[in-house]
PDB file of C-alpha atoms in Angstrom:
ATOM      1  CA  LYS A 443     -11.200 -12.653  -7.837  1.00 82.00           C
ATOM      2  CA  GLN A 444      -8.782  -9.899  -8.829  1.00 87.00           C
ATOM      3  CA  GLU A 445      -5.125 -10.889  -8.885  1.00 91.00           C
ATOM      4  CA  VAL A 446      -2.203  -8.582  -9.597  1.00 94.00           C
ATOM      5  CA  THR A 447       1.143  -9.839 -10.859  1.00 96.00           C
ATOM      6  CA  GLN A 448       4.385  -7.963 -11.312  1.00 97.00           C
ATOM      7  CA  ILE A 449       7.256  -9.059 -13.488  1.00 94.00           C
ATOM      8  CA  PRO A 450      10.172  -9.145 -12.981  1.00 93.00           C
ATOM      9  CA  ALA A 451      10.468  -9.641  -9.233  1.00 94.00           C
ATOM     10  CA  ALA A 452      13.881  -7.994  -9.287  1.00 96.00           C
ATOM     11  CA  LEU A 453      15.808  -5.910 -11.779  1.00 96.00           C
ATOM     12  CA  SER A 454      19.353  -4.553 -11.763  1.00 97.00           C
ATOM     13  CA  VAL A 455      20.436  -1.975 -14.323  1.00 97.00           C
ATOM     14  CA  PRO A 456      23.343   0.438 -14.782  1.00 97.00           C
ATOM     15  CA  GLU A 457      22.723   4.112 -14.236  1.00 97.00           C
ATOM     16  CA  GLY A 458      21.309   5.970 -17.209  1.00 97.00           C
ATOM     17  CA  GLU A 459      19.301   3.117 -18.687  1.00 97.00           C
ATOM     18  CA  ASN A 460      15.642   3.412 -19.568  1.00 97.00           C
ATOM     19  CA  LEU A 461      13.583   0.606 -18.069  1.00 96.00           C
ATOM     20  CA  VAL A 462      10.085  -0.833 -17.975  1.00 97.00           C
ATOM     21  CA  LEU A 463       8.296  -2.467 -15.072  1.00 97.00           C
ATOM     22  CA  ASN A 464       5.280  -4.624 -15.810  1.00 97.00           C
ATOM     23  CA  CYS A 465       2.016  -5.132 -13.969  1.00 98.00           C
ATOM     24  CA  SER A 466      -0.881  -7.363 -14.989  1.00 97.00           C
ATOM     25  CA  PHE A 467      -4.323  -7.846 -13.492  1.00 96.00           C
ATOM     26  CA  THR A 468      -6.915 -10.543 -14.092  1.00 94.00           C
ATOM     27  CA  ASP A 469     -10.155  -8.541 -13.925  1.00 89.00           C
ATOM     28  CA  SER A 470     -10.241  -5.705 -16.455  1.00 87.00           C
ATOM     29  CA  ALA A 471     -13.183  -3.978 -14.739  1.00 85.00           C
ATOM     30  CA  ILE A 472     -11.045  -1.578 -12.731  1.00 86.00           C
ATOM     31  CA  TYR A 473     -11.573   2.035 -11.667  1.00 86.00           C
ATOM     32  CA  ASN A 474      -7.902   2.896 -11.900  1.00 90.00           C
ATOM     33  CA  LEU A 475      -4.403   1.619 -11.195  1.00 94.00           C
ATOM     34  CA  GLN A 476      -1.888   3.149  -8.828  1.00 95.00           C
ATOM     35  CA  TRP A 477       1.892   2.810  -8.827  1.00 97.00           C
ATOM     36  CA  PHE A 478       3.790   3.139  -5.562  1.00 97.00           C
ATOM     37  CA  ARG A 479       7.411   3.258  -4.528  1.00 97.00           C
ATOM     38  CA  GLN A 480       8.665   1.716  -1.283  1.00 96.00           C
ATOM     39  CA  ASP A 481      12.146   2.366   0.060  1.00 95.00           C
ATOM     40  CA  PRO A 482      13.570  -0.211   2.515  1.00 90.00           C
ATOM     41  CA  GLY A 483      11.860   0.042   5.889  1.00 88.00           C
ATOM     42  CA  LYS A 484       9.616   2.880   4.737  1.00 91.00           C
ATOM     43  CA  GLY A 485       6.002   3.402   3.837  1.00 93.00           C
ATOM     44  CA  LEU A 486       4.512   3.603   0.358  1.00 95.00           C
ATOM     45  CA  THR A 487       4.827   6.732  -1.732  1.00 95.00           C
ATOM     46  CA  SER A 488       2.294   7.191  -4.501  1.00 95.00           C
ATOM     47  CA  LEU A 489       3.935   7.805  -7.871  1.00 97.00           C
ATOM     48  CA  LEU A 490       1.119   7.806 -10.403  1.00 96.00           C
ATOM     49  CA  LEU A 491      -2.605   7.172 -10.439  1.00 94.00           C
ATOM     50  CA  ILE A 492      -3.987   6.318 -13.851  1.00 94.00           C
ATOM     51  CA  GLN A 493      -7.758   6.284 -14.260  1.00 91.00           C
ATOM     52  CA  SER A 494      -9.492   3.577 -16.285  1.00 89.00           C
ATOM     53  CA  SER A 495     -10.406   6.144 -18.958  1.00 91.00           C
ATOM     54  CA  GLN A 496      -6.776   7.188 -19.399  1.00 93.00           C
ATOM     55  CA  ARG A 497      -4.059   5.567 -21.437  1.00 94.00           C
ATOM     56  CA  GLU A 498      -1.071   7.305 -19.881  1.00 96.00           C
ATOM     57  CA  GLN A 499       0.067   9.410 -16.961  1.00 95.00           C
ATOM     58  CA  THR A 500       3.394  11.183 -16.681  1.00 96.00           C
ATOM     59  CA  SER A 501       5.346  12.638 -13.794  1.00 95.00           C
ATOM     60  CA  GLY A 502       8.881  13.790 -14.491  1.00 97.00           C
ATOM     61  CA  ARG A 503      10.924  10.801 -15.687  1.00 97.00           C
ATOM     62  CA  LEU A 504       8.060   8.399 -14.960  1.00 98.00           C
ATOM     63  CA  ASN A 505       5.387   7.360 -17.419  1.00 98.00           C
ATOM     64  CA  ALA A 506       2.635   4.860 -16.643  1.00 97.00           C
ATOM     65  CA  SER A 507       0.470   3.295 -19.306  1.00 97.00           C
ATOM     66  CA  LEU A 508      -2.730   1.341 -18.923  1.00 97.00           C
ATOM     67  CA  ASP A 509      -4.381  -1.146 -21.275  1.00 96.00           C
ATOM     68  CA  LYS A 510      -7.555  -2.299 -19.565  1.00 92.00           C
ATOM     69  CA  SER A 511      -8.597  -4.713 -22.263  1.00 91.00           C
ATOM     70  CA  SER A 512      -5.402  -6.704 -21.969  1.00 94.00           C
ATOM     71  CA  GLY A 513      -5.145  -6.274 -18.198  1.00 95.00           C
ATOM     72  CA  ARG A 514      -1.725  -4.655 -18.311  1.00 97.00           C
ATOM     73  CA  SER A 515       0.102  -1.590 -17.092  1.00 98.00           C
ATOM     74  CA  THR A 516       3.705  -0.546 -17.498  1.00 98.00           C
ATOM     75  CA  LEU A 517       5.828   1.922 -15.589  1.00 98.00           C
ATOM     76  CA  TYR A 518       8.547   3.440 -17.719  1.00 98.00           C
ATOM     77  CA  ILE A 519      11.499   5.082 -15.974  1.00 98.00           C
ATOM     78  CA  ALA A 520      13.722   7.211 -18.169  1.00 98.00           C
ATOM     79  CA  ALA A 521      17.415   7.811 -17.545  1.00 97.00           C
ATOM     80  CA  SER A 522      17.502   5.779 -14.345  1.00 97.00           C
ATOM     81  CA  GLN A 523      19.489   7.034 -11.348  1.00 97.00           C
ATOM     82  CA  PRO A 524      20.805   5.285  -8.221  1.00 97.00           C
ATOM     83  CA  GLY A 525      18.164   7.187  -6.249  1.00 97.00           C
ATOM     84  CA  ASP A 526      15.495   5.264  -8.169  1.00 98.00           C
ATOM     85  CA  SER A 527      16.536   2.087  -6.347  1.00 98.00           C
ATOM     86  CA  ALA A 528      13.484   0.874  -4.454  1.00 98.00           C
ATOM     87  CA  THR A 529      10.618  -1.604  -4.679  1.00 97.00           C
ATOM     88  CA  TYR A 530       7.860  -0.586  -7.058  1.00 98.00           C
ATOM     89  CA  LEU A 531       4.327  -1.789  -6.417  1.00 97.00           C
ATOM     90  CA  CYS A 532       1.224  -1.586  -8.539  1.00 97.00           C
ATOM     91  CA  ALA A 533      -2.273  -1.873  -7.122  1.00 94.00           C
ATOM     92  CA  VAL A 534      -5.903  -1.769  -8.211  1.00 92.00           C
ATOM     93  CA  PRO A 535      -8.882  -1.023  -5.975  1.00 87.00           C
ATOM     94  CA  PHE A 536     -11.275  -3.798  -5.117  1.00 77.00           C
ATOM     95  CA  TYR A 537     -14.879  -3.122  -4.276  1.00 63.00           C
ATOM     96  CA  GLY A 538     -16.745  -5.316  -1.889  1.00 55.00           C
ATOM     97  CA  GLY A 539     -19.823  -3.906  -0.263  1.00 46.00           C
ATOM     98  CA  SER A 540     -19.525  -0.200   0.479  1.00 43.00           C
ATOM     99  CA  GLN A 541     -15.798   0.056   0.783  1.00 58.00           C
ATOM    100  CA  GLY A 542     -12.765  -0.308  -1.367  1.00 63.00           C
ATOM    101  CA  ASN A 543      -9.302  -1.510  -0.657  1.00 78.00           C
ATOM    102  CA  LEU A 544      -6.230  -2.050  -2.789  1.00 87.00           C
ATOM    103  CA  ILE A 545      -5.090  -5.320  -4.284  1.00 89.00           C
ATOM    104  CA  PHE A 546      -1.309  -5.263  -4.624  1.00 92.00           C
ATOM    105  CA  GLY A 547       1.229  -7.053  -6.715  1.00 93.00           C
ATOM    106  CA  LYS A 548       4.284  -8.372  -4.893  1.00 92.00           C
ATOM    107  CA  GLY A 549       6.469  -5.678  -6.372  1.00 95.00           C
ATOM    108  CA  THR A 550       9.581  -5.295  -8.486  1.00 97.00           C
ATOM    109  CA  LYS A 551      12.778  -4.591  -6.584  1.00 96.00           C
ATOM    110  CA  LEU A 552      14.863  -2.212  -8.678  1.00 98.00           C
ATOM    111  CA  SER A 553      18.560  -1.648  -8.198  1.00 98.00           C
ATOM    112  CA  VAL A 554      20.296   1.040 -10.237  1.00 97.00           C
ATOM    113  CA  LYS A 555      24.087   0.725 -10.153  1.00 97.00           C
ATOM    114  CA  PRO A 556      26.278   3.832 -10.377  1.00 95.00           C
TER     115      PRO A 556
ATOM    116  CA  SER B 543      -3.113  17.710   2.921  1.00 69.00           C
ATOM    117  CA  GLN B 544      -3.881  13.996   3.180  1.00 77.00           C
ATOM    118  CA  THR B 545      -0.950  13.294   5.504  1.00 89.00           C
ATOM    119  CA  ILE B 546      -1.002  10.192   7.657  1.00 94.00           C
ATOM    120  CA  HIS B 547       0.888  10.008  10.944  1.00 94.00           C
ATOM    121  CA  GLN B 548       1.881   6.668  12.408  1.00 95.00           C
ATOM    122  CA  TRP B 549       3.738   5.898  15.591  1.00 91.00           C
ATOM    123  CA  PRO B 550       5.890   4.458  16.824  1.00 92.00           C
ATOM    124  CA  ALA B 551       8.202   3.879  13.869  1.00 93.00           C
ATOM    125  CA  THR B 552       9.723   0.761  15.411  1.00 95.00           C
ATOM    126  CA  LEU B 553       8.646  -1.449  18.272  1.00 96.00           C
ATOM    127  CA  VAL B 554      10.109  -4.544  19.912  1.00 97.00           C
ATOM    128  CA  GLN B 555       7.683  -6.372  22.161  1.00 97.00           C
ATOM    129  CA  PRO B 556       7.836  -9.695  24.036  1.00 98.00           C
ATOM    130  CA  VAL B 557       5.423 -12.492  23.249  1.00 97.00           C
ATOM    131  CA  GLY B 558       2.249 -12.149  25.290  1.00 97.00           C
ATOM    132  CA  SER B 559       2.511  -8.387  25.749  1.00 97.00           C
ATOM    133  CA  PRO B 560      -0.212  -5.961  24.592  1.00 97.00           C
ATOM    134  CA  LEU B 561       0.029  -3.756  21.513  1.00 96.00           C
ATOM    135  CA  SER B 562      -1.339  -0.389  20.515  1.00 96.00           C
ATOM    136  CA  LEU B 563      -0.411   1.262  17.237  1.00 96.00           C
ATOM    137  CA  GLU B 564      -1.904   4.615  16.423  1.00 96.00           C
ATOM    138  CA  CYS B 565      -2.687   6.279  13.133  1.00 96.00           C
ATOM    139  CA  THR B 566      -4.025   9.788  12.706  1.00 96.00           C
ATOM    140  CA  VAL B 567      -4.887  11.436   9.418  1.00 95.00           C
ATOM    141  CA  GLU B 568      -5.228  14.990   8.184  1.00 92.00           C
ATOM    142  CA  GLY B 569      -7.429  16.320   5.446  1.00 87.00           C
ATOM    143  CA  THR B 570     -11.029  15.685   4.490  1.00 84.00           C
ATOM    144  CA  SER B 571     -13.383  14.334   7.118  1.00 88.00           C
ATOM    145  CA  ASN B 572     -14.888  10.845   7.226  1.00 89.00           C
ATOM    146  CA  PRO B 573     -12.068   9.119   5.371  1.00 91.00           C
ATOM    147  CA  ASN B 574     -11.998   5.404   4.663  1.00 91.00           C
ATOM    148  CA  LEU B 575      -9.107   4.040   6.717  1.00 94.00           C
ATOM    149  CA  TYR B 576      -7.163   0.803   6.400  1.00 94.00           C
ATOM    150  CA  TRP B 577      -4.582  -1.253   8.273  1.00 95.00           C
ATOM    151  CA  TYR B 578      -2.249  -3.357   6.136  1.00 94.00           C
ATOM    152  CA  ARG B 579       0.505  -5.745   7.194  1.00 94.00           C
ATOM    153  CA  GLN B 580       3.595  -6.517   5.179  1.00 93.00           C
ATOM    154  CA  ALA B 581       5.407  -9.625   6.371  1.00 85.00           C
ATOM    155  CA  ALA B 582       8.956 -10.374   5.288  1.00 77.00           C
ATOM    156  CA  GLY B 583       9.022 -11.715   1.735  1.00 74.00           C
ATOM    157  CA  ARG B 584       5.276 -11.421   1.357  1.00 78.00           C
ATOM    158  CA  GLY B 585       2.897  -8.917  -0.154  1.00 84.00           C
ATOM    159  CA  LEU B 586       0.652  -6.396   1.511  1.00 90.00           C
ATOM    160  CA  GLN B 587      -2.301  -7.941   3.343  1.00 88.00           C
ATOM    161  CA  LEU B 588      -5.369  -5.948   4.317  1.00 90.00           C
ATOM    162  CA  LEU B 589      -6.187  -6.482   7.997  1.00 92.00           C
ATOM    163  CA  PHE B 590      -8.972  -4.002   8.819  1.00 93.00           C
ATOM    164  CA  TYR B 591     -10.880  -1.198   7.220  1.00 91.00           C
ATOM    165  CA  SER B 592     -13.198   1.474   8.577  1.00 93.00           C
ATOM    166  CA  VAL B 593     -15.723   3.679   6.812  1.00 91.00           C
ATOM    167  CA  GLY B 594     -16.596   5.731   9.906  1.00 93.00           C
ATOM    168  CA  ILE B 595     -16.352   6.160  13.681  1.00 95.00           C
ATOM    169  CA  GLY B 596     -16.906   2.858  15.444  1.00 94.00           C
ATOM    170  CA  GLN B 597     -17.251   0.960  12.163  1.00 93.00           C
ATOM    171  CA  ILE B 598     -14.632  -1.740  11.772  1.00 93.00           C
ATOM    172  CA  SER B 599     -14.492  -4.645   9.356  1.00 89.00           C
ATOM    173  CA  SER B 600     -11.947  -7.421   9.563  1.00 86.00           C
ATOM    174  CA  GLU B 601     -10.563  -9.099   6.489  1.00 79.00           C
ATOM    175  CA  VAL B 602      -8.762 -11.995   8.132  1.00 77.00           C
ATOM    176  CA  PRO B 603      -9.215 -13.825  11.430  1.00 68.00           C
ATOM    177  CA  GLN B 604      -6.309 -13.046  13.686  1.00 79.00           C
ATOM    178  CA  ASN B 605      -4.942 -12.024  17.020  1.00 89.00           C
ATOM    179  CA  LEU B 606      -5.404  -8.321  16.326  1.00 94.00           C
ATOM    180  CA  SER B 607      -8.272  -5.873  16.632  1.00 95.00           C
ATOM    181  CA  ALA B 608      -8.894  -2.334  15.443  1.00 96.00           C
ATOM    182  CA  SER B 609     -10.855   0.624  16.718  1.00 97.00           C
ATOM    183  CA  ARG B 610     -11.831   4.049  15.423  1.00 97.00           C
ATOM    184  CA  PRO B 611     -12.668   6.272  18.379  1.00 96.00           C
ATOM    185  CA  GLN B 612     -12.502   9.514  16.377  1.00 95.00           C
ATOM    186  CA  ASP B 613     -13.029  10.429  12.744  1.00 95.00           C
ATOM    187  CA  ARG B 614      -9.317  10.796  12.024  1.00 95.00           C
ATOM    188  CA  GLN B 615      -7.922   8.216  14.450  1.00 96.00           C
ATOM    189  CA  PHE B 616      -7.447   4.517  13.756  1.00 97.00           C
ATOM    190  CA  ILE B 617      -5.885   2.177  16.314  1.00 97.00           C
ATOM    191  CA  LEU B 618      -4.532  -1.343  15.922  1.00 97.00           C
ATOM    192  CA  SER B 619      -4.396  -3.421  19.096  1.00 96.00           C
ATOM    193  CA  SER B 620      -3.664  -6.792  20.551  1.00 96.00           C
ATOM    194  CA  LYS B 621      -4.129  -8.137  24.062  1.00 96.00           C
ATOM    195  CA  LYS B 622      -1.366 -10.740  23.723  1.00 96.00           C
ATOM    196  CA  LEU B 623       1.151 -10.650  20.915  1.00 96.00           C
ATOM    197  CA  LEU B 624       2.310 -13.755  19.062  1.00 95.00           C
ATOM    198  CA  LEU B 625       5.575 -14.257  17.212  1.00 95.00           C
ATOM    199  CA  SER B 626       3.566 -14.388  13.986  1.00 92.00           C
ATOM    200  CA  ASP B 627       2.369 -10.817  14.570  1.00 94.00           C
ATOM    201  CA  SER B 628       5.804  -9.504  13.617  1.00 94.00           C
ATOM    202  CA  GLY B 629       5.780  -7.405  10.478  1.00 95.00           C
ATOM    203  CA  PHE B 630       5.514  -3.965   8.993  1.00 96.00           C
ATOM    204  CA  TYR B 631       2.165  -2.303   9.667  1.00 97.00           C
ATOM    205  CA  LEU B 632       0.869   0.408   7.398  1.00 96.00           C
ATOM    206  CA  CYS B 633      -2.081   2.696   7.838  1.00 96.00           C
ATOM    207  CA  ALA B 634      -3.769   4.081   4.731  1.00 94.00           C
ATOM    208  CA  ARG B 635      -6.665   6.266   3.667  1.00 93.00           C
ATOM    209  CA  GLY B 636      -8.480   6.543   0.391  1.00 87.00           C
ATOM    210  CA  VAL B 637     -11.154   5.377  -1.992  1.00 76.00           C
ATOM    211  CA  GLY B 638     -10.828   3.780  -5.384  1.00 70.00           C
ATOM    212  CA  GLU B 639     -11.808   6.802  -7.461  1.00 73.00           C
ATOM    213  CA  ILE B 640      -9.340   9.156  -5.778  1.00 80.00           C
ATOM    214  CA  GLY B 641      -6.454   6.919  -4.854  1.00 86.00           C
ATOM    215  CA  TYR B 642      -4.768   5.956  -1.648  1.00 91.00           C
ATOM    216  CA  THR B 643      -2.215   7.514   0.700  1.00 93.00           C
ATOM    217  CA  PHE B 644      -0.063   5.531   3.097  1.00 94.00           C
ATOM    218  CA  GLY B 645       1.675   6.351   6.347  1.00 95.00           C
ATOM    219  CA  SER B 646       5.333   5.711   7.051  1.00 94.00           C
ATOM    220  CA  GLY B 647       4.640   2.440   8.843  1.00 95.00           C
ATOM    221  CA  THR B 648       5.546   0.721  12.111  1.00 96.00           C
ATOM    222  CA  ARG B 649       8.086  -2.088  12.198  1.00 96.00           C
ATOM    223  CA  LEU B 650       6.932  -4.534  14.894  1.00 96.00           C
ATOM    224  CA  THR B 651       9.229  -7.287  16.114  1.00 96.00           C
ATOM    225  CA  VAL B 652       7.817  -9.765  18.600  1.00 96.00           C
ATOM    226  CA  VAL B 653      10.532 -11.592  20.554  1.00 97.00           C
TER     227      VAL B 653
END
């Protein structure tokens, strides 16, 4: 059974710092891994989708890495800003039968202080 | 566009009342659709998924039901709400190879 874990559960940093969020998964046979952002009371916004054949994906100040063999992914945020404050979730798709759904970690709540 | 529309954004309902939450999606036809619930302090739980019109699968036994009357419409319902049905409900579309898109969610409070 696939399980996804995110560490730390919460993180507070001063503005301008570079930071790393961690995600681990127990079953390395994944298609891909997706990082999401959730603002309080809002839906999920997809940040990066990294395929199993890829090692990295970049979007602006965000960089996601994937190491399937070790069951780990990291989300690197460069030069953090107060607007980056949100909960960050990682998820991998699970296949049972003919459909797929996402298995989520419980998220890392990030607070960037001005 | 793979936009997902959910409404209402917030809802306060008394215990025992019925519920209907609607989700409509844009973009490619015959999408896989999902209903997730996010309870306070807990992770995202898959409630229902649908691979086509009239095809609904339930992941957990509960007081809720789902229907898909049209290709791009997914409805979450209840005949009688319980306090434990309170939470944040999210509709999503996607498949593993392509990724997933989520709607903006409905905050349901049962009082």
